[in-house]
JSON list of C-alpha atoms in Angstrom, two decimals:
[
{"chain": "A", "resi": 1, "resn": "ALA", "atom": "CA", "xyz": [142.64, 172.30, 104.03]},
{"chain": "A", "resi": 2, "resn": "SER", "atom": "CA", "xyz": [142.90, 175.30, 106.26]},
{"chain": "A", "resi": 3, "resn": "SER", "atom": "CA", "xyz": [141.09, 175.98, 109.49]},
{"chain": "A", "resi": 4, "resn": "THR", "atom": "CA", "xyz": [139.80, 179.19, 111.03]},
{"chain": "A", "resi": 5, "resn": "ALA", "atom": "CA", "xyz": [139.18, 179.83, 114.72]},
{"chain": "A", "resi": 6, "resn": "VAL", "atom": "CA", "xyz": [137.11, 182.69, 116.11]},
{"chain": "A", "resi": 7, "resn": "ASN", "atom": "CA", "xyz": [137.51, 183.02, 119.87]},
{"chain": "A", "resi": 8, "resn": "PHE", "atom": "CA", "xyz": [136.35, 185.56, 122.46]},
{"chain": "A", "resi": 9, "resn": "SER", "atom": "CA", "xyz": [134.70, 187.67, 119.76]},
{"chain": "A", "resi": 10, "resn": "THR", "atom": "CA", "xyz": [131.44, 189.40, 118.88]},
{"chain": "A", "resi": 11, "resn": "LEU", "atom": "CA", "xyz": [130.15, 189.56, 115.31]},
{"chain": "A", "resi": 12, "resn": "SER", "atom": "CA", "xyz": [127.21, 191.95, 115.21]},
{"chain": "A", "resi": 13, "resn": "ASP", "atom": "CA", "xyz": [125.28, 194.55, 113.24]},
{"chain": "A", "resi": 14, "resn": "ASN", "atom": "CA", "xyz": [126.25, 193.41, 109.75]},
{"chain": "A", "resi": 15, "resn": "PHE", "atom": "CA", "xyz": [123.44, 194.27, 107.33]},
{"chain": "A", "resi": 16, "resn": "THR", "atom": "CA", "xyz": [124.76, 194.10, 103.77]},
{"chain": "A", "resi": 17, "resn": "ALA", "atom": "CA", "xyz": [125.20, 190.42, 102.88]},
{"chain": "A", "resi": 18, "resn": "ASN", "atom": "CA", "xyz": [123.09, 188.36, 100.51]},
{"chain": "A", "resi": 19, "resn": "VAL", "atom": "CA", "xyz": [124.06, 185.25, 102.51]},
{"chain": "A", "resi": 20, "resn": "GLY", "atom": "CA", "xyz": [126.00, 184.86, 105.75]},
{"chain": "A", "resi": 21, "resn": "GLY", "atom": "CA", "xyz": [125.32, 188.16, 107.49]},
{"chain": "A", "resi": 22, "resn": "GLY", "atom": "CA", "xyz": [127.68, 187.32, 110.36]},
{"chain": "A", "resi": 23, "resn": "LEU", "atom": "CA", "xyz": [129.81, 184.54, 108.84]},
{"chain": "A", "resi": 24, "resn": "GLU", "atom": "CA", "xyz": [129.95, 182.51, 105.66]},
{"chain": "A", "resi": 25, "resn": "THR", "atom": "CA", "xyz": [131.97, 179.35, 105.24]},
{"chain": "A", "resi": 26, "resn": "SER", "atom": "CA", "xyz": [132.43, 177.82, 101.83]},
{"chain": "A", "resi": 27, "resn": "GLY", "atom": "CA", "xyz": [135.87, 176.23, 101.76]},
{"chain": "A", "resi": 28, "resn": "ALA", "atom": "CA", "xyz": [137.32, 172.85, 102.58]},
{"chain": "A", "resi": 29, "resn": "GLY", "atom": "CA", "xyz": [138.76, 174.03, 105.89]},
{"chain": "A", "resi": 30, "resn": "SER", "atom": "CA", "xyz": [137.07, 173.90, 109.27]},
{"chain": "A", "resi": 31, "resn": "LEU", "atom": "CA", "xyz": [135.57, 176.78, 111.25]},
{"chain": "A", "resi": 32, "resn": "ALA", "atom": "CA", "xyz": [135.60, 176.75, 115.05]},
{"chain": "A", "resi": 33, "resn": "LEU", "atom": "CA", "xyz": [133.87, 179.35, 117.21]},
{"chain": "A", "resi": 34, "resn": "ALA", "atom": "CA", "xyz": [134.44, 179.39, 120.97]},
{"chain": "A", "resi": 35, "resn": "ASN", "atom": "CA", "xyz": [133.21, 181.93, 123.49]},
{"chain": "A", "resi": 36, "resn": "THR", "atom": "CA", "xyz": [131.78, 183.99, 120.64]},
{"chain": "A", "resi": 37, "resn": "THR", "atom": "CA", "xyz": [128.56, 185.95, 120.15]},
{"chain": "A", "resi": 38, "resn": "VAL", "atom": "CA", "xyz": [126.94, 186.20, 116.71]},
{"chain": "A", "resi": 39, "resn": "SER", "atom": "CA", "xyz": [124.05, 188.63, 117.08]},
{"chain": "A", "resi": 40, "resn": "ASP", "atom": "CA", "xyz": [121.91, 191.15, 115.22]},
{"chain": "A", "resi": 41, "resn": "ASN", "atom": "CA", "xyz": [123.20, 190.33, 111.73]},
{"chain": "A", "resi": 42, "resn": "SER", "atom": "CA", "xyz": [121.09, 190.19, 108.59]},
{"chain": "A", "resi": 43, "resn": "ALA", "atom": "CA", "xyz": [121.21, 188.48, 105.20]},
{"chain": "A", "resi": 44, "resn": "ALA", "atom": "CA", "xyz": [118.90, 189.21, 102.29]},
{"chain": "A", "resi": 45, "resn": "ILE", "atom": "CA", "xyz": [118.57, 185.52, 101.38]},
{"chain": "A", "resi": 46, "resn": "ASP", "atom": "CA", "xyz": [119.89, 182.83, 103.81]},
{"chain": "A", "resi": 47, "resn": "GLY", "atom": "CA", "xyz": [121.98, 182.62, 106.96]},
{"chain": "A", "resi": 48, "resn": "GLY", "atom": "CA", "xyz": [121.55, 185.85, 108.87]},
{"chain": "A", "resi": 49, "resn": "GLY", "atom": "CA", "xyz": [124.08, 184.74, 111.50]},
{"chain": "A", "resi": 50, "resn": "LEU", "atom": "CA", "xyz": [125.96, 181.89, 109.83]},
{"chain": "A", "resi": 51, "resn": "TYR", "atom": "CA", "xyz": [125.84, 180.49, 106.29]},
{"chain": "A", "resi": 52, "resn": "TRP", "atom": "CA", "xyz": [127.25, 177.06, 105.47]},
{"chain": "A", "resi": 53, "resn": "TYR", "atom": "CA", "xyz": [127.80, 176.79, 101.73]},
{"chain": "A", "resi": 54, "resn": "PRO", "atom": "CA", "xyz": [126.16, 173.58, 100.46]},
{"chain": "A", "resi": 55, "resn": "GLY", "atom": "CA", "xyz": [129.00, 172.64, 98.12]},
{"chain": "A", "resi": 56, "resn": "VAL", "atom": "CA", "xyz": [131.15, 169.55, 97.87]},
{"chain": "A", "resi": 57, "resn": "GLY", "atom": "CA", "xyz": [134.05, 169.67, 100.31]},
{"chain": "A", "resi": 58, "resn": "THR", "atom": "CA", "xyz": [132.81, 172.44, 102.60]},
{"chain": "A", "resi": 59, "resn": "GLY", "atom": "CA", "xyz": [134.46, 171.82, 105.96]},
{"chain": "A", "resi": 60, "resn": "PRO", "atom": "CA", "xyz": [132.87, 171.27, 109.37]},
{"chain": "A", "resi": 61, "resn": "ILE", "atom": "CA", "xyz": [131.82, 173.99, 111.81]},
{"chain": "A", "resi": 62, "resn": "SER", "atom": "CA", "xyz": [131.95, 173.75, 115.59]},
{"chain": "A", "resi": 63, "resn": "MET", "atom": "CA", "xyz": [130.51, 176.18, 118.12]},
{"chain": "A", "resi": 64, "resn": "LEU", "atom": "CA", "xyz": [131.47, 175.92, 121.78]},
{"chain": "A", "resi": 65, "resn": "ASN", "atom": "CA", "xyz": [130.21, 178.12, 124.63]},
{"chain": "A", "resi": 66, "resn": "SER", "atom": "CA", "xyz": [128.76, 180.57, 122.13]},
{"chain": "A", "resi": 67, "resn": "THR", "atom": "CA", "xyz": [125.59, 182.59, 121.64]},
{"chain": "A", "resi": 68, "resn": "ILE", "atom": "CA", "xyz": [123.91, 182.98, 118.26]},
{"chain": "A", "resi": 69, "resn": "ALA", "atom": "CA", "xyz": [120.84, 185.18, 118.58]},
{"chain": "A", "resi": 70, "resn": "ASN", "atom": "CA", "xyz": [118.64, 187.80, 116.94]},
{"chain": "A", "resi": 71, "resn": "ASN", "atom": "CA", "xyz": [119.89, 187.23, 113.41]},
{"chain": "A", "resi": 72, "resn": "VAL", "atom": "CA", "xyz": [117.55, 187.66, 110.43]},
{"chain": "A", "resi": 73, "resn": "ALA", "atom": "CA", "xyz": [117.45, 186.07, 106.96]},
{"chain": "A", "resi": 74, "resn": "GLY", "atom": "CA", "xyz": [115.10, 186.90, 104.11]},
{"chain": "A", "resi": 75, "resn": "ARG", "atom": "CA", "xyz": [114.37, 183.24, 103.35]},
{"chain": "A", "resi": 76, "resn": "GLN", "atom": "CA", "xyz": [115.84, 180.59, 105.72]},
{"chain": "A", "resi": 77, "resn": "GLY", "atom": "CA", "xyz": [118.24, 180.10, 108.61]},
{"chain": "A", "resi": 78, "resn": "GLY", "atom": "CA", "xyz": [117.87, 183.31, 110.56]},
{"chain": "A", "resi": 79, "resn": "ASN", "atom": "CA", "xyz": [120.64, 182.21, 112.91]},
{"chain": "A", "resi": 80, "resn": "ILE", "atom": "CA", "xyz": [122.16, 179.24, 111.03]},
{"chain": "A", "resi": 81, "resn": "PHE", "atom": "CA", "xyz": [121.76, 178.17, 107.41]},
{"chain": "A", "resi": 82, "resn": "ALA", "atom": "CA", "xyz": [122.80, 174.51, 107.29]},
{"chain": "A", "resi": 83, "resn": "GLY", "atom": "CA", "xyz": [122.71, 174.19, 103.50]},
{"chain": "A", "resi": 84, "resn": "GLY", "atom": "CA", "xyz": [119.07, 173.29, 102.94]},
{"chain": "A", "resi": 85, "resn": "ALA", "atom": "CA", "xyz": [119.30, 169.74, 104.35]},
{"chain": "A", "resi": 86, "resn": "ALA", "atom": "CA", "xyz": [120.23, 168.02, 107.60]},
{"chain": "A", "resi": 87, "resn": "ASN", "atom": "CA", "xyz": [123.88, 168.87, 108.23]},
{"chain": "A", "resi": 88, "resn": "LEU", "atom": "CA", "xyz": [125.77, 166.86, 110.83]},
{"chain": "A", "resi": 89, "resn": "GLY", "atom": "CA", "xyz": [128.95, 168.75, 109.93]},
{"chain": "A", "resi": 90, "resn": "ILE", "atom": "CA", "xyz": [127.78, 171.67, 112.09]},
{"chain": "A", "resi": 91, "resn": "HIS", "atom": "CA", "xyz": [128.32, 170.85, 115.79]},
{"chain": "A", "resi": 92, "resn": "LEU", "atom": "CA", "xyz": [127.11, 172.82, 118.81]},
{"chain": "A", "resi": 93, "resn": "LYS", "atom": "CA", "xyz": [128.12, 172.36, 122.45]},
{"chain": "A", "resi": 94, "resn": "ASN", "atom": "CA", "xyz": [127.14, 174.61, 125.36]},
{"chain": "A", "resi": 95, "resn": "THR", "atom": "CA", "xyz": [125.67, 176.99, 122.80]},
{"chain": "A", "resi": 96, "resn": "LEU", "atom": "CA", "xyz": [122.59, 179.18, 123.00]},
{"chain": "A", "resi": 97, "resn": "VAL", "atom": "CA", "xyz": [120.53, 179.61, 119.79]},
{"chain": "A", "resi": 98, "resn": "ALA", "atom": "CA", "xyz": [117.62, 182.02, 120.04]},
{"chain": "A", "resi": 99, "resn": "PHE", "atom": "CA", "xyz": [115.29, 184.45, 118.32]},
{"chain": "A", "resi": 100, "resn": "GLY", "atom": "CA", "xyz": [116.37, 183.89, 114.71]},
{"chain": "A", "resi": 101, "resn": "SER", "atom": "CA", "xyz": [113.96, 185.00, 112.02]},
{"chain": "A", "resi": 102, "resn": "PRO", "atom": "CA", "xyz": [112.26, 183.37, 110.16]},
{"chain": "A", "resi": 103, "resn": "ASN", "atom": "CA", "xyz": [113.71, 180.41, 112.10]},
{"chain": "A", "resi": 104, "resn": "ASN", "atom": "CA", "xyz": [116.83, 179.57, 114.10]},
{"chain": "A", "resi": 105, "resn": "CYS", "atom": "CA", "xyz": [118.04, 176.87, 111.69]},
{"chain": "A", "resi": 106, "resn": "ASP", "atom": "CA", "xyz": [116.85, 175.88, 108.24]},
{"chain": "A", "resi": 107, "resn": "ASN", "atom": "CA", "xyz": [117.45, 172.21, 109.04]},
{"chain": "A", "resi": 108, "resn": "GLN", "atom": "CA", "xyz": [118.86, 169.78, 111.61]},
{"chain": "A", "resi": 109, "resn": "ILE", "atom": "CA", "xyz": [122.43, 170.23, 112.82]},
{"chain": "A", "resi": 110, "resn": "ALA", "atom": "CA", "xyz": [124.51, 168.10, 115.21]},
{"chain": "A", "resi": 111, "resn": "SER", "atom": "CA", "xyz": [124.51, 168.52, 118.95]},
{"chain": "A", "resi": 112, "resn": "ASP", "atom": "CA", "xyz": [127.40, 167.63, 121.23]},
{"chain": "A", "resi": 113, "resn": "GLY", "atom": "CA", "xyz": [125.12, 168.38, 124.20]},
{"chain": "A", "resi": 114, "resn": "ASN", "atom": "CA", "xyz": [124.04, 171.07, 126.62]},
{"chain": "A", "resi": 115, "resn": "ASN", "atom": "CA", "xyz": [122.63, 173.54, 124.10]},
{"chain": "A", "resi": 116, "resn": "LEU", "atom": "CA", "xyz": [119.57, 175.74, 124.54]},
{"chain": "A", "resi": 117, "resn": "GLU", "atom": "CA", "xyz": [117.23, 176.72, 121.72]},
{"chain": "A", "resi": 118, "resn": "ASN", "atom": "CA", "xyz": [114.14, 178.89, 122.15]},
{"chain": "A", "resi": 119, "resn": "THR", "atom": "CA", "xyz": [112.31, 176.96, 119.40]},
{"chain": "A", "resi": 120, "resn": "ASN", "atom": "CA", "xyz": [112.90, 173.52, 117.88]},
{"chain": "A", "resi": 121, "resn": "SER", "atom": "CA", "xyz": [114.20, 174.18, 114.36]},
{"chain": "A", "resi": 122, "resn": "CYS", "atom": "CA", "xyz": [117.80, 172.96, 114.85]},
{"chain": "A", "resi": 123, "resn": "GLY", "atom": "CA", "xyz": [116.94, 169.36, 115.77]},
{"chain": "A", "resi": 124, "resn": "LEU", "atom": "CA", "xyz": [118.96, 169.37, 119.02]},
{"chain": "A", "resi": 125, "resn": "VAL", "atom": "CA", "xyz": [118.32, 166.01, 120.71]},
{"chain": "A", "resi": 126, "resn": "THR", "atom": "CA", "xyz": [121.45, 165.15, 122.73]},
{"chain": "A", "resi": 127, "resn": "ALA", "atom": "CA", "xyz": [121.69, 164.86, 126.53]},
{"chain": "A", "resi": 128, "resn": "GLY", "atom": "CA", "xyz": [121.43, 168.21, 128.26]},
{"chain": "A", "resi": 129, "resn": "ASP", "atom": "CA", "xyz": [119.85, 170.00, 125.29]},
{"chain": "A", "resi": 130, "resn": "LYS", "atom": "CA", "xyz": [116.91, 172.26, 126.09]},
{"chain": "A", "resi": 131, "resn": "ILE", "atom": "CA", "xyz": [114.45, 173.01, 123.28]},
{"chain": "A", "resi": 132, "resn": "ASN", "atom": "CA", "xyz": [111.47, 175.36, 123.22]},
{"chain": "A", "resi": 133, "resn": "VAL", "atom": "CA", "xyz": [112.98, 177.19, 126.19]},
{"chain": "A", "resi": 134, "resn": "ASN", "atom": "CA", "xyz": [113.21, 180.99, 126.41]},
{"chain": "A", "resi": 135, "resn": "PRO", "atom": "CA", "xyz": [116.71, 181.91, 127.68]},
{"chain": "A", "resi": 136, "resn": "ASN", "atom": "CA", "xyz": [115.54, 185.39, 128.77]},
{"chain": "A", "resi": 137, "resn": "LEU", "atom": "CA", "xyz": [118.60, 187.00, 127.20]},
{"chain": "A", "resi": 138, "resn": "GLY", "atom": "CA", "xyz": [119.55, 190.52, 128.04]},
{"chain": "A", "resi": 139, "resn": "PRO", "atom": "CA", "xyz": [120.36, 192.99, 125.25]},
{"chain": "A", "resi": 140, "resn": "LEU", "atom": "CA", "xyz": [123.67, 192.93, 123.40]},
{"chain": "A", "resi": 141, "resn": "GLN", "atom": "CA", "xyz": [125.78, 195.35, 125.43]},
{"chain": "A", "resi": 142, "resn": "ASN", "atom": "CA", "xyz": [128.97, 195.81, 127.42]},
{"chain": "A", "resi": 143, "resn": "ASN", "atom": "CA", "xyz": [128.70, 193.33, 130.29]},
{"chain": "A", "resi": 144, "resn": "GLY", "atom": "CA", "xyz": [132.42, 193.52, 131.11]},
{"chain": "A", "resi": 145, "resn": "GLY", "atom": "CA", "xyz": [135.32, 192.23, 129.08]},
{"chain": "A", "resi": 146, "resn": "ALA", "atom": "CA", "xyz": [136.62, 193.34, 125.70]},
{"chain": "A", "resi": 147, "resn": "THR", "atom": "CA", "xyz": [133.54, 192.39, 123.63]},
{"chain": "A", "resi": 148, "resn": "TRP", "atom": "CA", "xyz": [129.79, 192.86, 123.93]},
{"chain": "A", "resi": 149, "resn": "THR", "atom": "CA", "xyz": [127.65, 189.95, 125.09]},
{"chain": "A", "resi": 150, "resn": "HIS", "atom": "CA", "xyz": [124.06, 189.06, 125.98]},
{"chain": "A", "resi": 151, "resn": "ALA", "atom": "CA", "xyz": [123.83, 188.76, 129.77]},
{"chain": "A", "resi": 152, "resn": "ILE", "atom": "CA", "xyz": [121.90, 185.84, 131.16]},
{"chain": "A", "resi": 153, "resn": "PRO", "atom": "CA", "xyz": [119.74, 187.25, 133.96]},
{"chain": "A", "resi": 154, "resn": "PHE", "atom": "CA", "xyz": [119.06, 185.61, 137.31]},
{"chain": "A", "resi": 155, "resn": "GLY", "atom": "CA", "xyz": [116.48, 182.87, 136.90]},
{"chain": "A", "resi": 156, "resn": "SER", "atom": "CA", "xyz": [117.34, 182.12, 133.25]},
{"chain": "A", "resi": 157, "resn": "PRO", "atom": "CA", "xyz": [117.16, 178.41, 132.35]},
{"chain": "A", "resi": 158, "resn": "ALA", "atom": "CA", "xyz": [120.57, 178.88, 130.65]},
{"chain": "A", "resi": 159, "resn": "ILE", "atom": "CA", "xyz": [122.31, 179.34, 134.02]},
{"chain": "A", "resi": 160, "resn": "ASP", "atom": "CA", "xyz": [124.41, 176.25, 134.83]},
{"chain": "A", "resi": 161, "resn": "ALA", "atom": "CA", "xyz": [122.91, 174.42, 131.82]},
{"chain": "A", "resi": 162, "resn": "GLY", "atom": "CA", "xyz": [126.30, 173.75, 130.18]},
{"chain": "A", "resi": 163, "resn": "THR", "atom": "CA", "xyz": [128.94, 171.16, 130.96]},
{"chain": "A", "resi": 164, "resn": "LEU", "atom": "CA", "xyz": [132.49, 171.87, 132.08]},
{"chain": "A", "resi": 165, "resn": "ILE", "atom": "CA", "xyz": [133.85, 168.92, 130.10]},
{"chain": "A", "resi": 166, "resn": "GLY", "atom": "CA", "xyz": [135.95, 170.26, 127.22]},
{"chain": "A", "resi": 167, "resn": "CYS", "atom": "CA", "xyz": [135.07, 173.91, 127.70]},
{"chain": "A", "resi": 168, "resn": "PRO", "atom": "CA", "xyz": [137.46, 176.87, 128.04]},
{"chain": "A", "resi": 169, "resn": "ALA", "atom": "CA", "xyz": [138.54, 178.01, 131.52]},
{"chain": "A", "resi": 170, "resn": "THR", "atom": "CA", "xyz": [136.94, 181.45, 131.06]},
{"chain": "A", "resi": 171, "resn": "ASP", "atom": "CA", "xyz": [133.86, 182.83, 129.35]},
{"chain": "A", "resi": 172, "resn": "GLN", "atom": "CA", "xyz": [133.80, 185.39, 126.53]},
{"chain": "A", "resi": 173, "resn": "ARG", "atom": "CA", "xyz": [134.31, 188.22, 129.02]},
{"chain": "A", "resi": 174, "resn": "GLY", "atom": "CA", "xyz": [137.41, 186.55, 130.46]},
{"chain": "A", "resi": 175, "resn": "ALA", "atom": "CA", "xyz": [135.64, 185.72, 133.74]}
]
């Protein structure tokens, strides 16, 4: 099985997919996102930001120090489509999930801690997780670095909400 890594990247403004507006994974390999923003993508059916194909052998997904926000799906999983059932093969750590439409996640996914979700559709229940908390994200724009990001303004509950254990030395901007 192969694996794919997406690091220090922004996936945004994709509007033509039926499923997986930002990303779709449907193979036996793993997908790892670190220091990546998935924002403002759209899918006609499921998974505006990320679509996990609910087939036998689809590999795990991990998101570390990432932001997945403002993605839209026609049916389910505005930000993350987990396959229509609880999916503990999708892991988040130090990740912000917000403002997906019609929901952030279509079902429960796994938390490795210190995530923030503005609603409670992803089932994040591990130590350090914050649910039903507005992160007060800034718009997707150039905040320094090679890729666009959502700035976290002063006073945001996302500031210092992550853990340093196992995270990259720099953020998406390289700071």
